[in-house]
Amino acid sequence: MATKENQKTNINIQIDNYLSNTTLLILTFVLSLVYFGFSRFSDGFYMHDEIANFNGMQNFWGNPMSILGANSKTGYKLFFVLPALGGYSVLQLFNSFLAGFTVFFSYKILQQLKSKYSLIIFFLLGIQPLWFMLSFRSYAEILVAFLLVLATFQHFNKKYVFAALILSYVAFTRQELHVLSGLYFIYLVAKKQWLPAVLTGTFTVINFIIGFVQTGDFLHVVNEIKTYSEQLKDAYPRQGFDHYFLMSSVIFGSLNVVLFFNYLGSLILQKIKPVWILLIPVLVVFLLNCAFNAQFMEFSIGNGGNLRYLLTISPFLAIIGVLSFDNLALLKPRWKIGLFLIPLIILIAVYQTYDHNFIKLNEEIRNWSSLIFALLTFGLILIPIPIKRLVLIISLLAIAVGFSIIDTRKIEPEEKTVKKAAKWFNDQVKISKNPQPGQQVLITENSRLAVSHTLFYFYAGKNEAEFKNRPVSLVKEATDTLKVGDLVVWDSHYGNRPKLRPGSQPYEFYENDPKFQKIQYYQSSDRRFTIVFFLKVKD
């Protein structure tokens, strides 16, 4: 690595030729198409949020203000409203290329830092386990990762105005990342870059103005965030401050974890300054999410320990892993790095050798793969072979790590059941338009729905704006407004979640209410999920 801070230290390194832009673009297109191809085999859902996000993007065209809100990830949905018009497969393709070009610009950053081993980023990031699994899915984290990498690329090009604007949009996409735009503001002020410093708040100010126009309250955004945080402070479990430490090998792969500490150790041993613009986001975002999950304190709202929240720093972690090879080439003798890696290996052996469900570890079932790959990475680092050969072997090992963790998602019994229910609803609407003798008309296209399960819209093939009477949320305040002929679509997953939606009600509430009549229900094959249609028959 030969940044300005340590150029004198590494002046003897001869920089290799880098890939031409054409070759780099071909590799990026191939990787993006691999992501999209994987989506054809992994046709289930990692979480239902990906469909909720897709629905939100489509709802924009009927109600642009629908993407505003404390937890709406406004910048994310606004970015995708055009691709979403093409349908879910088009959105998946767009997501795949966004993930692919994140790798592209990560390579470009390594080129700016004069790394000799930039190509390995296609392995350390391109097939990083969770990154690969979610590359095509509709989550804000992939977009945020892309924007953070793009902002960093602009920073190294000294295009601070663009870097500031991009970081401002990152904060517009995920509110908690105002901490990064705030830190960059301080950096720019210290560098006397006054215009870029001001621009770090561009989209925050725009958000405040929109809130003021909408409500007449200039602090509407702040007040809404406070209200939302108070409402949801206990809605999601806090997995513990150490949760992401324990799950780091699942998210990034133990190979990347070892290489990250290889980088830190080599910095200390060689007294080299780190590339702070890469290291600070990793530490800040990681520790911030740890704090969200802390059980010994209430720091904002819990996030349930969802692993995907750390995808925002996956590119930086991989870039740092590549730079660790540049540092390792200068470390003599190599065994010194063992002072930092041996304690890490012990921690992995003790705390990370368990099975998991991509949410948390299952300490009743052992899984030694993370330790095995960590030991292999450690052993290869210590062997005195040329760095180029080491990088080649590590690339092959990265493929093995990826395939040991990467998993496809198939349609679950719950989703199949919602699909049946949505088909029944569509069939009933068709019957109402041209009823045949003996067919009973239960509902029509004019029936207003109260729905809580986002997959119902997805399988019905409509977003909320496409219904003749816009559906309402499944809470008592909304269902009280329903008229005769309207429909409650209650389900056992989302129908009664009082911590998330205080006005939601249990099944018995509608079952025992004489104003409603149960007209159809479906139960999943595993008997863990039920969806029920209640028709309003009395005012």
Coordinates of C-alpha atoms in Angstrom, one line a residue:
M1 CA 0.0 0.0 0.0
A2 CA 1.4 3.4 -0.9
T3 CA -0.8 6.2 0.2
K4 CA 0.5 9.7 0.7
E5 CA 0.9 9.1 4.4
N6 CA 3.3 6.2 4.0
Q7 CA 4.7 6.7 0.5
K8 CA 8.3 6.8 1.8
T9 CA 7.9 3.5 3.6
N10 CA 6.8 1.7 0.5
I11 CA 8.8 3.5 -2.2
N12 CA 10.6 0.4 -3.3
I13 CA 7.4 -1.4 -4.4
Q14 CA 7.0 -1.7 -8.2
I15 CA 3.3 -1.3 -9.1
D16 CA 1.8 -3.9 -11.5
N17 CA -0.3 -3.0 -14.5
Y18 CA -4.0 -2.7 -13.7
L19 CA -6.9 -4.1 -15.7
S20 CA -8.1 -1.9 -18.5
N21 CA -11.5 -0.4 -18.1
T22 CA -12.9 -2.7 -20.7
T23 CA -11.7 -5.8 -19.0
L24 CA -12.8 -4.5 -15.6
L25 CA -16.3 -3.7 -17.0
I26 CA -16.5 -7.2 -18.6
L27 CA -15.6 -8.8 -15.2
T28 CA -18.2 -6.6 -13.5
F29 CA -20.9 -7.5 -16.0
V30 CA -20.1 -11.2 -15.6
L31 CA -20.3 -10.9 -11.8
S32 CA -23.5 -9.0 -11.9
L33 CA -25.1 -11.6 -14.1
V34 CA -23.9 -14.3 -11.8
Y35 CA -25.7 -12.5 -9.0
F36 CA -28.9 -12.3 -11.1
G37 CA -28.5 -15.9 -12.1
F38 CA -28.3 -16.9 -8.5
S39 CA -31.6 -15.1 -7.9
R40 CA -33.3 -17.6 -10.3
F41 CA -32.3 -20.4 -7.9
S42 CA -32.9 -18.6 -4.7
D43 CA -36.5 -17.6 -5.3
G44 CA -37.6 -17.4 -1.7
F45 CA -37.1 -14.5 0.6
Y46 CA -34.4 -13.6 3.1
M47 CA -36.9 -11.4 4.9
H48 CA -40.3 -10.0 3.8
D49 CA -38.8 -6.5 4.0
E50 CA -37.5 -6.9 0.5
I51 CA -41.1 -7.2 -0.8
A52 CA -42.3 -4.4 1.5
N53 CA -39.6 -2.2 -0.1
F54 CA -40.6 -3.2 -3.6
N55 CA -44.2 -2.4 -2.8
G56 CA -43.2 1.0 -1.3
M57 CA -41.3 1.9 -4.5
Q58 CA -44.4 1.1 -6.6
N59 CA -46.7 2.9 -4.2
F60 CA -44.7 6.1 -4.9
W61 CA -46.4 6.6 -8.2
G62 CA -49.8 6.7 -6.6
N63 CA -48.7 8.6 -3.5
P64 CA -45.2 10.2 -3.7
M65 CA -45.4 11.1 0.0
S66 CA -45.7 7.4 1.0
I67 CA -41.9 7.0 0.9
L68 CA -41.4 9.7 3.5
G69 CA -41.1 8.8 7.2
A70 CA -38.7 7.9 10.0
N71 CA -38.2 4.4 8.9
S72 CA -39.1 4.6 5.2
K73 CA -35.4 4.8 3.9
T74 CA -36.6 7.6 1.6
G75 CA -33.3 7.9 -0.4
Y76 CA -33.3 4.2 -1.1
K77 CA -36.9 4.0 -2.4
L78 CA -36.5 7.2 -4.4
F79 CA -33.4 5.7 -6.1
F80 CA -35.4 2.7 -7.2
V81 CA -38.8 4.0 -8.2
L82 CA -38.0 3.9 -11.9
P83 CA -36.6 0.3 -12.0
A84 CA -39.5 -0.9 -9.9
L85 CA -41.9 0.0 -12.6
G86 CA -40.4 -2.9 -14.6
G87 CA -41.5 -5.4 -12.0
Y88 CA -39.6 -7.4 -9.4
S89 CA -37.3 -9.3 -11.8
V90 CA -36.1 -6.0 -13.3
L91 CA -35.5 -4.7 -9.8
Q92 CA -33.5 -7.8 -9.0
L93 CA -31.4 -7.2 -12.2
F94 CA -30.8 -3.6 -11.2
N95 CA -29.8 -4.6 -7.7
S96 CA -27.4 -7.2 -9.1
F97 CA -25.6 -4.6 -11.2
L98 CA -25.5 -2.2 -8.3
A99 CA -23.7 -4.9 -6.2
G100 CA -21.4 -5.7 -9.2
F101 CA -20.4 -2.0 -9.6
T102 CA -19.7 -1.8 -5.9
V103 CA -17.0 -4.3 -6.6
F104 CA -15.9 -2.3 -9.6
F105 CA -15.4 0.9 -7.6
S106 CA -13.8 -1.0 -4.8
Y107 CA -11.2 -2.1 -7.4
K108 CA -10.8 1.5 -8.5
I109 CA -10.2 2.6 -4.9
L110 CA -7.4 0.0 -4.6
Q111 CA -6.0 1.2 -7.8
Q112 CA -5.9 4.8 -6.3
L113 CA -4.2 3.4 -3.3
K114 CA -1.6 1.7 -5.6
S115 CA -2.3 -1.8 -4.2
K116 CA -0.5 -4.6 -6.1
Y117 CA -3.3 -7.1 -5.5
S118 CA -6.4 -5.3 -6.5
L119 CA -8.0 -8.1 -8.5
I120 CA -8.6 -10.2 -5.4
I121 CA -11.4 -7.8 -4.5
F122 CA -13.6 -9.8 -6.9
F123 CA -13.2 -12.7 -4.5
L124 CA -13.0 -11.0 -1.1
L125 CA -16.1 -8.9 -1.8
G126 CA -17.7 -10.4 -4.9
I127 CA -18.3 -13.8 -3.2
Q128 CA -18.4 -12.6 0.4
P129 CA -21.1 -14.9 1.9
L130 CA -23.9 -12.5 2.9
W131 CA -23.1 -10.0 0.2
F132 CA -23.5 -12.7 -2.5
M133 CA -26.7 -14.0 -0.9
L134 CA -28.4 -10.6 -0.8
S135 CA -26.8 -9.0 -3.8
F136 CA -29.9 -9.1 -5.9
R137 CA -32.4 -8.5 -3.1
S138 CA -34.3 -5.2 -2.4
Y139 CA -32.5 -3.9 0.7
A140 CA -31.1 -0.4 1.3
E141 CA -27.8 -1.8 2.6
I142 CA -26.5 -2.7 -0.9
L143 CA -27.3 0.8 -2.2
V144 CA -25.7 2.4 0.9
A145 CA -22.5 0.2 0.4
F146 CA -22.4 1.3 -3.2
L147 CA -22.7 5.0 -2.3
L148 CA -20.1 4.8 0.5
V149 CA -17.7 3.2 -2.0
L150 CA -18.5 5.8 -4.6
A151 CA -18.1 8.7 -2.1
T152 CA -14.7 7.3 -1.1
F153 CA -13.6 7.0 -4.7
Q154 CA -14.6 10.7 -5.2
H155 CA -12.7 11.6 -2.0
F156 CA -9.5 10.0 -3.3
N157 CA -10.0 11.9 -6.5
K158 CA -10.2 15.1 -4.4
K159 CA -13.7 15.7 -5.7
Y160 CA -14.9 16.7 -2.3
V161 CA -18.2 18.3 -3.5
F162 CA -19.3 15.0 -5.0
A163 CA -18.2 13.0 -2.0
A164 CA -20.1 15.3 0.3
L165 CA -23.3 15.1 -1.8
I166 CA -23.1 11.4 -2.0
L167 CA -22.6 11.0 1.8
S168 CA -25.5 13.4 2.3
Y169 CA -27.7 11.0 0.3
V170 CA -26.4 8.1 2.4
A171 CA -27.8 9.8 5.5
F172 CA -31.1 10.5 3.5
T173 CA -31.2 6.7 3.0
R174 CA -30.3 5.5 6.5
Q175 CA -30.9 8.0 9.2
E176 CA -28.3 6.6 11.6
L177 CA -25.5 7.2 9.1
H178 CA -25.8 10.9 9.7
V179 CA -22.9 10.0 12.0
L180 CA -20.7 9.4 9.0
S181 CA -21.7 12.5 7.1
G182 CA -21.2 14.4 10.4
L183 CA -17.6 13.1 10.7
Y184 CA -16.9 13.9 7.1
F185 CA -18.2 17.5 7.8
I186 CA -15.6 17.8 10.6
Y187 CA -12.9 16.5 8.3
L188 CA -13.8 19.0 5.5
V189 CA -13.9 21.9 7.9
A190 CA -10.4 20.9 9.2
K191 CA -9.3 20.9 5.5
K192 CA -11.0 24.3 5.0
Q193 CA -13.2 22.8 2.3
W194 CA -16.1 25.1 3.1
L195 CA -18.5 24.4 0.2
P196 CA -18.2 20.6 0.4
A197 CA -18.6 20.8 4.2
V198 CA -21.9 22.7 3.8
L199 CA -23.1 20.2 1.2
T200 CA -22.8 17.2 3.6
G201 CA -26.2 18.4 4.9
T202 CA -27.9 18.9 1.5
F203 CA -30.4 16.1 1.6
T204 CA -31.0 16.5 5.3
V205 CA -32.1 20.1 4.7
I206 CA -34.3 18.9 1.8
N207 CA -35.9 16.3 4.0
F208 CA -36.6 19.0 6.6
I209 CA -38.2 21.3 4.0
I210 CA -40.4 18.5 2.6
G211 CA -41.5 17.7 6.2
F212 CA -42.3 21.4 6.7
V213 CA -44.3 21.7 3.5
Q214 CA -46.2 18.5 4.4
T215 CA -47.0 19.4 8.0
G216 CA -46.1 23.0 8.7
D217 CA -43.6 21.8 11.4
F218 CA -39.9 22.5 10.4
L219 CA -38.8 19.9 13.0
H220 CA -41.3 17.3 11.8
V221 CA -38.5 14.9 10.8
V222 CA -36.9 15.1 14.2
N223 CA -40.2 14.8 16.0
E224 CA -41.3 11.8 13.9
I225 CA -38.0 10.0 14.6
K226 CA -38.5 10.6 18.3
T227 CA -42.1 9.3 18.1
Y228 CA -41.1 6.3 16.0
S229 CA -38.2 5.4 18.3
E230 CA -40.4 5.6 21.4
Q231 CA -43.0 3.4 19.7
L232 CA -40.6 0.7 18.6
K233 CA -38.1 0.8 21.4
D234 CA -39.2 -2.7 22.5
A235 CA -40.6 -4.0 19.2
Y236 CA -37.4 -5.9 18.2
P237 CA -35.2 -8.0 20.4
R238 CA -31.7 -6.8 21.4
Q239 CA -29.4 -9.6 20.7
G240 CA -26.6 -8.3 22.9
F241 CA -23.6 -6.0 22.3
D242 CA -21.4 -8.9 21.3
H243 CA -23.9 -10.2 18.7
Y244 CA -22.2 -8.9 15.6
F245 CA -18.8 -10.0 17.0
L246 CA -20.1 -13.5 17.3
M247 CA -21.7 -13.4 13.8
S248 CA -18.9 -11.7 12.0
S249 CA -17.7 -14.8 10.3
V250 CA -21.2 -15.6 9.0
I251 CA -21.5 -12.1 7.6
F252 CA -18.0 -11.6 6.1
G253 CA -16.5 -15.1 6.2
S254 CA -13.7 -15.9 8.7
L255 CA -11.2 -15.4 5.9
N256 CA -12.1 -11.7 5.7
V257 CA -12.1 -11.4 9.5
V258 CA -8.5 -12.8 9.7
L259 CA -7.4 -10.5 6.9
F260 CA -8.9 -7.5 8.7
F261 CA -6.8 -8.3 11.8
N262 CA -3.8 -9.0 9.6
Y263 CA -4.1 -5.4 8.3
L264 CA -4.4 -4.0 11.9
G265 CA -1.5 -6.1 13.1
S266 CA 0.7 -5.1 10.2
L267 CA 0.0 -1.4 10.8
I268 CA 1.2 -1.7 14.4
L269 CA 4.2 -3.8 13.6
Q270 CA 5.4 -1.6 10.8
K271 CA 4.3 1.7 12.4
I272 CA 2.2 2.6 9.3
K273 CA -0.7 5.0 9.4
P274 CA -4.0 3.4 8.5
V275 CA -6.2 4.5 5.7
W276 CA -8.6 6.3 8.0
I277 CA -11.2 7.0 5.4
L278 CA -11.7 3.2 5.1
L279 CA -11.1 2.1 8.7
I280 CA -13.3 4.7 10.4
P281 CA -16.6 3.7 8.7
V282 CA -16.0 0.1 9.5
L283 CA -15.4 0.8 13.2
V284 CA -18.2 3.4 13.5
V285 CA -20.9 1.4 11.7
F286 CA -19.9 -1.9 13.4
L287 CA -19.9 -0.5 16.9
L288 CA -23.0 1.6 16.3
N289 CA -25.0 -1.5 15.4
C290 CA -23.5 -3.3 18.4
A291 CA -24.8 -0.5 20.6
F292 CA -28.3 -0.8 19.0
N293 CA -28.3 -4.4 20.3
A294 CA -26.8 -3.8 23.7
Q295 CA -28.9 -5.2 26.5
F296 CA -27.2 -3.3 29.3
M297 CA -28.4 0.0 28.0
E298 CA -31.1 1.4 25.8
F299 CA -29.3 3.1 22.9
S300 CA -32.0 4.1 20.4
I301 CA -34.2 1.2 19.2
G302 CA -33.1 -2.4 18.8
N303 CA -32.6 -3.7 15.3
G304 CA -33.2 -7.3 16.0
G305 CA -29.6 -8.1 15.2
N306 CA -30.3 -8.4 11.5
L307 CA -27.0 -9.4 9.8
R308 CA -27.7 -7.4 6.6
Y309 CA -27.2 -4.1 8.4
L310 CA -23.4 -4.7 8.3
L311 CA -23.4 -5.1 4.5
T312 CA -22.9 -1.4 4.3
I313 CA -19.2 -1.9 5.4
S314 CA -18.6 -5.2 3.6
P315 CA -16.7 -3.4 0.7
F316 CA -14.5 -1.5 3.1
L317 CA -13.7 -4.7 5.1
A318 CA -12.7 -6.4 1.8
I319 CA -10.6 -3.5 0.6
I320 CA -8.8 -3.5 3.9
G321 CA -8.2 -7.2 3.5
V322 CA -6.6 -6.6 0.1
L323 CA -4.4 -3.9 1.5
S324 CA -3.2 -6.3 4.2
F325 CA -1.3 -8.2 1.5
D326 CA 0.6 -5.0 0.5
N327 CA 1.6 -4.6 4.1
L328 CA 2.4 -8.2 4.5
A329 CA 4.9 -8.0 1.6
L330 CA 6.9 -5.6 3.7
L331 CA 6.7 -7.5 7.0
K332 CA 9.9 -9.4 7.9
P333 CA 9.7 -12.0 9.3
R334 CA 6.0 -12.8 8.7
W335 CA 5.6 -14.9 11.9
K336 CA 5.4 -11.7 13.9
I337 CA 1.8 -11.2 12.6
G338 CA 1.0 -14.3 14.7
L339 CA 1.1 -12.1 17.8
F340 CA -2.2 -10.6 16.6
L341 CA -3.8 -13.6 14.7
I342 CA -3.3 -16.3 17.3
P343 CA -5.6 -14.6 19.9
L344 CA -8.1 -14.1 17.1
I345 CA -8.0 -17.8 16.1
I346 CA -8.6 -18.7 19.8
L347 CA -11.6 -16.4 20.0
I348 CA -13.1 -17.9 16.8
A349 CA -12.6 -21.4 18.1
V350 CA -14.4 -20.6 21.4
Y351 CA -17.2 -18.3 20.2
Q352 CA -17.9 -18.9 16.5
T353 CA -17.8 -22.6 16.0
Y354 CA -21.6 -23.1 16.1
D355 CA -24.4 -23.6 13.6
H356 CA -26.6 -20.6 12.8
N357 CA -29.8 -19.6 11.1
F358 CA -28.5 -16.3 9.7
I359 CA -30.0 -14.5 12.7
K360 CA -28.0 -15.9 15.7
L361 CA -25.8 -18.9 16.6
N362 CA -27.2 -22.2 17.8
E363 CA -24.9 -23.2 20.6
E364 CA -26.4 -26.7 20.7
I365 CA -24.9 -27.6 17.3
R366 CA -21.2 -27.4 16.5
N367 CA -20.0 -26.1 13.1
W368 CA -16.2 -25.9 12.7
S369 CA -16.1 -24.4 9.2
S370 CA -15.3 -20.9 10.5
L371 CA -12.4 -22.2 12.5
I372 CA -11.1 -24.4 9.7
F373 CA -11.0 -21.5 7.2
A374 CA -9.5 -19.1 9.8
L375 CA -6.7 -21.7 10.5
L376 CA -6.1 -22.2 6.8
T377 CA -5.9 -18.4 6.2
F378 CA -3.6 -18.0 9.2
G379 CA -1.3 -20.9 8.1
L380 CA -1.0 -19.6 4.5
I381 CA -0.1 -16.1 5.8
L382 CA 2.8 -17.6 7.8
I383 CA 4.2 -19.7 5.0
P384 CA 7.1 -17.8 3.4
I385 CA 5.7 -18.0 -0.2
P386 CA 5.6 -15.1 -2.6
I387 CA 2.7 -12.8 -1.9
K388 CA 1.3 -13.2 -5.5
R389 CA 1.1 -16.9 -5.0
L390 CA -0.4 -16.4 -1.6
V391 CA -3.1 -14.1 -3.1
L392 CA -3.9 -16.7 -5.7
I393 CA -4.4 -19.4 -3.0
I394 CA -6.4 -17.0 -0.8
S395 CA -8.7 -16.3 -3.8
L396 CA -9.4 -20.0 -4.2
L397 CA -10.0 -20.3 -0.4
A398 CA -12.4 -17.3 -0.6
I399 CA -14.5 -19.4 -3.1
A400 CA -14.6 -22.3 -0.7
V401 CA -15.6 -20.0 2.2
G402 CA -18.4 -18.5 0.1
F403 CA -19.8 -21.9 -0.9
S404 CA -19.6 -23.2 2.7
I405 CA -22.0 -20.4 3.9
I406 CA -23.9 -19.2 0.8
D407 CA -27.4 -20.7 0.9
T408 CA -30.4 -20.5 -1.4
R409 CA -33.8 -19.4 -0.1
K410 CA -36.9 -21.3 -1.2
I411 CA -40.5 -20.3 -0.8
E412 CA -41.7 -21.2 2.7
P413 CA -45.1 -22.7 3.6
E414 CA -46.2 -19.3 4.9
E415 CA -45.5 -17.7 1.6
K416 CA -47.2 -20.4 -0.4
T417 CA -50.2 -20.0 1.8
V418 CA -50.3 -16.2 1.2
K419 CA -50.1 -16.9 -2.5
K420 CA -53.1 -19.2 -2.3
A421 CA -55.0 -16.5 -0.4
A422 CA -54.2 -13.8 -2.9
K423 CA -55.3 -16.1 -5.8
W424 CA -58.6 -16.7 -4.0
F425 CA -59.1 -13.0 -3.6
N426 CA -58.4 -12.3 -7.3
D427 CA -60.7 -15.2 -8.3
Q428 CA -63.5 -13.7 -6.2
V429 CA -63.1 -10.3 -7.8
K430 CA -63.3 -12.0 -11.2
I431 CA -66.5 -13.8 -10.2
S432 CA -68.1 -10.6 -9.1
K433 CA -67.6 -9.1 -12.5
N434 CA -69.4 -11.9 -14.3
P435 CA -71.1 -14.3 -11.9
Q436 CA -72.3 -17.6 -13.2
P437 CA -75.4 -19.4 -12.0
G438 CA -74.9 -20.8 -8.6
Q439 CA -71.8 -18.6 -7.9
Q440 CA -72.1 -16.4 -4.8
V441 CA -70.6 -12.9 -5.0
L442 CA -68.8 -12.3 -1.7
I443 CA -66.6 -9.4 -2.5
T444 CA -66.0 -7.0 -5.4
E445 CA -63.3 -4.8 -6.7
N446 CA -64.9 -2.0 -4.7
S447 CA -64.3 -3.8 -1.4
R448 CA -61.8 -2.0 0.7
L449 CA -59.2 -4.2 2.3
A450 CA -57.4 -4.0 5.7
V451 CA -54.2 -6.0 5.2
S452 CA -51.0 -6.5 7.3
H453 CA -49.0 -9.0 5.2
T454 CA -47.0 -7.3 2.5
L455 CA -46.8 -10.5 0.4
F456 CA -50.5 -10.4 -0.1
Y457 CA -50.1 -7.3 -2.4
F458 CA -47.1 -9.0 -4.1
Y459 CA -49.0 -12.2 -4.9
A460 CA -52.2 -10.3 -5.8
G461 CA -50.1 -8.5 -8.4
K462 CA -51.2 -5.0 -7.2
N463 CA -49.7 -2.2 -5.2
E464 CA -51.9 -0.3 -2.9
A465 CA -52.6 2.5 -5.4
E466 CA -54.0 0.0 -7.9
F467 CA -57.0 -1.0 -5.8
K468 CA -60.2 0.9 -6.5
N469 CA -60.4 1.7 -2.8
R470 CA -57.0 2.1 -1.3
P471 CA -56.3 -0.6 1.4
V472 CA -55.8 0.4 5.0
S473 CA -53.5 -0.9 7.8
L474 CA -54.8 -3.7 9.9
V475 CA -55.3 -1.7 13.1
K476 CA -58.5 -1.0 15.0
E477 CA -58.6 2.7 14.1
A478 CA -58.6 1.7 10.4
T479 CA -60.9 -1.3 10.5
D480 CA -63.5 0.8 12.4
T481 CA -63.9 2.9 9.2
L482 CA -64.6 -0.2 7.0
K483 CA -68.1 -0.4 5.5
V484 CA -70.3 -3.4 4.7
G485 CA -68.7 -5.4 2.0
D486 CA -65.2 -4.5 3.0
L487 CA -62.7 -7.1 4.0
V488 CA -60.2 -7.8 6.8
V489 CA -57.3 -10.0 5.8
W490 CA -55.9 -11.2 9.1
D491 CA -52.8 -13.3 9.4
S492 CA -51.0 -14.9 12.3
H493 CA -47.6 -13.5 11.4
Y494 CA -48.3 -9.7 11.2
G495 CA -52.0 -9.5 12.2
N496 CA -51.4 -9.0 16.0
R497 CA -48.2 -7.2 16.7
P498 CA -49.1 -4.6 19.4
K499 CA -45.5 -3.5 20.0
L500 CA -45.1 -2.7 16.3
R501 CA -48.6 -1.5 15.6
P502 CA -50.4 -0.6 18.9
G503 CA -53.9 -0.8 17.3
S504 CA -53.5 -4.4 15.9
Q505 CA -55.8 -7.0 17.3
P506 CA -55.8 -10.8 17.8
Y507 CA -57.8 -13.3 15.8
E508 CA -60.5 -13.5 18.4
F509 CA -61.3 -9.8 18.1
Y510 CA -62.7 -10.3 14.6
E511 CA -63.9 -13.8 15.2
N512 CA -66.1 -12.7 18.1
D513 CA -67.3 -9.4 16.5
P514 CA -70.8 -9.8 15.0
K515 CA -70.0 -7.1 12.5
F516 CA -67.6 -9.5 10.8
Q517 CA -68.1 -12.9 9.2
K518 CA -65.3 -15.4 8.4
I519 CA -65.7 -16.4 4.8
Q520 CA -62.4 -18.1 4.0
Y521 CA -59.1 -19.2 5.6
Y522 CA -55.9 -21.0 4.7
Q523 CA -53.4 -22.7 6.9
S524 CA -49.8 -23.5 5.9
S525 CA -48.7 -27.1 5.5
D526 CA -46.5 -26.9 8.6
R527 CA -49.5 -25.6 10.6
R528 CA -47.5 -22.6 11.8
F529 CA -49.3 -19.9 9.8
T530 CA -52.9 -19.0 9.1
I531 CA -54.5 -16.3 7.0
V532 CA -58.2 -15.5 7.4
F533 CA -60.7 -13.4 5.4
F534 CA -63.4 -11.6 7.5
L535 CA -66.2 -9.9 5.6
K536 CA -67.8 -6.9 7.2
V537 CA -71.6 -7.7 7.2
K538 CA -72.9 -5.0 9.6
D539 CA -72.2 -1.4 10.3

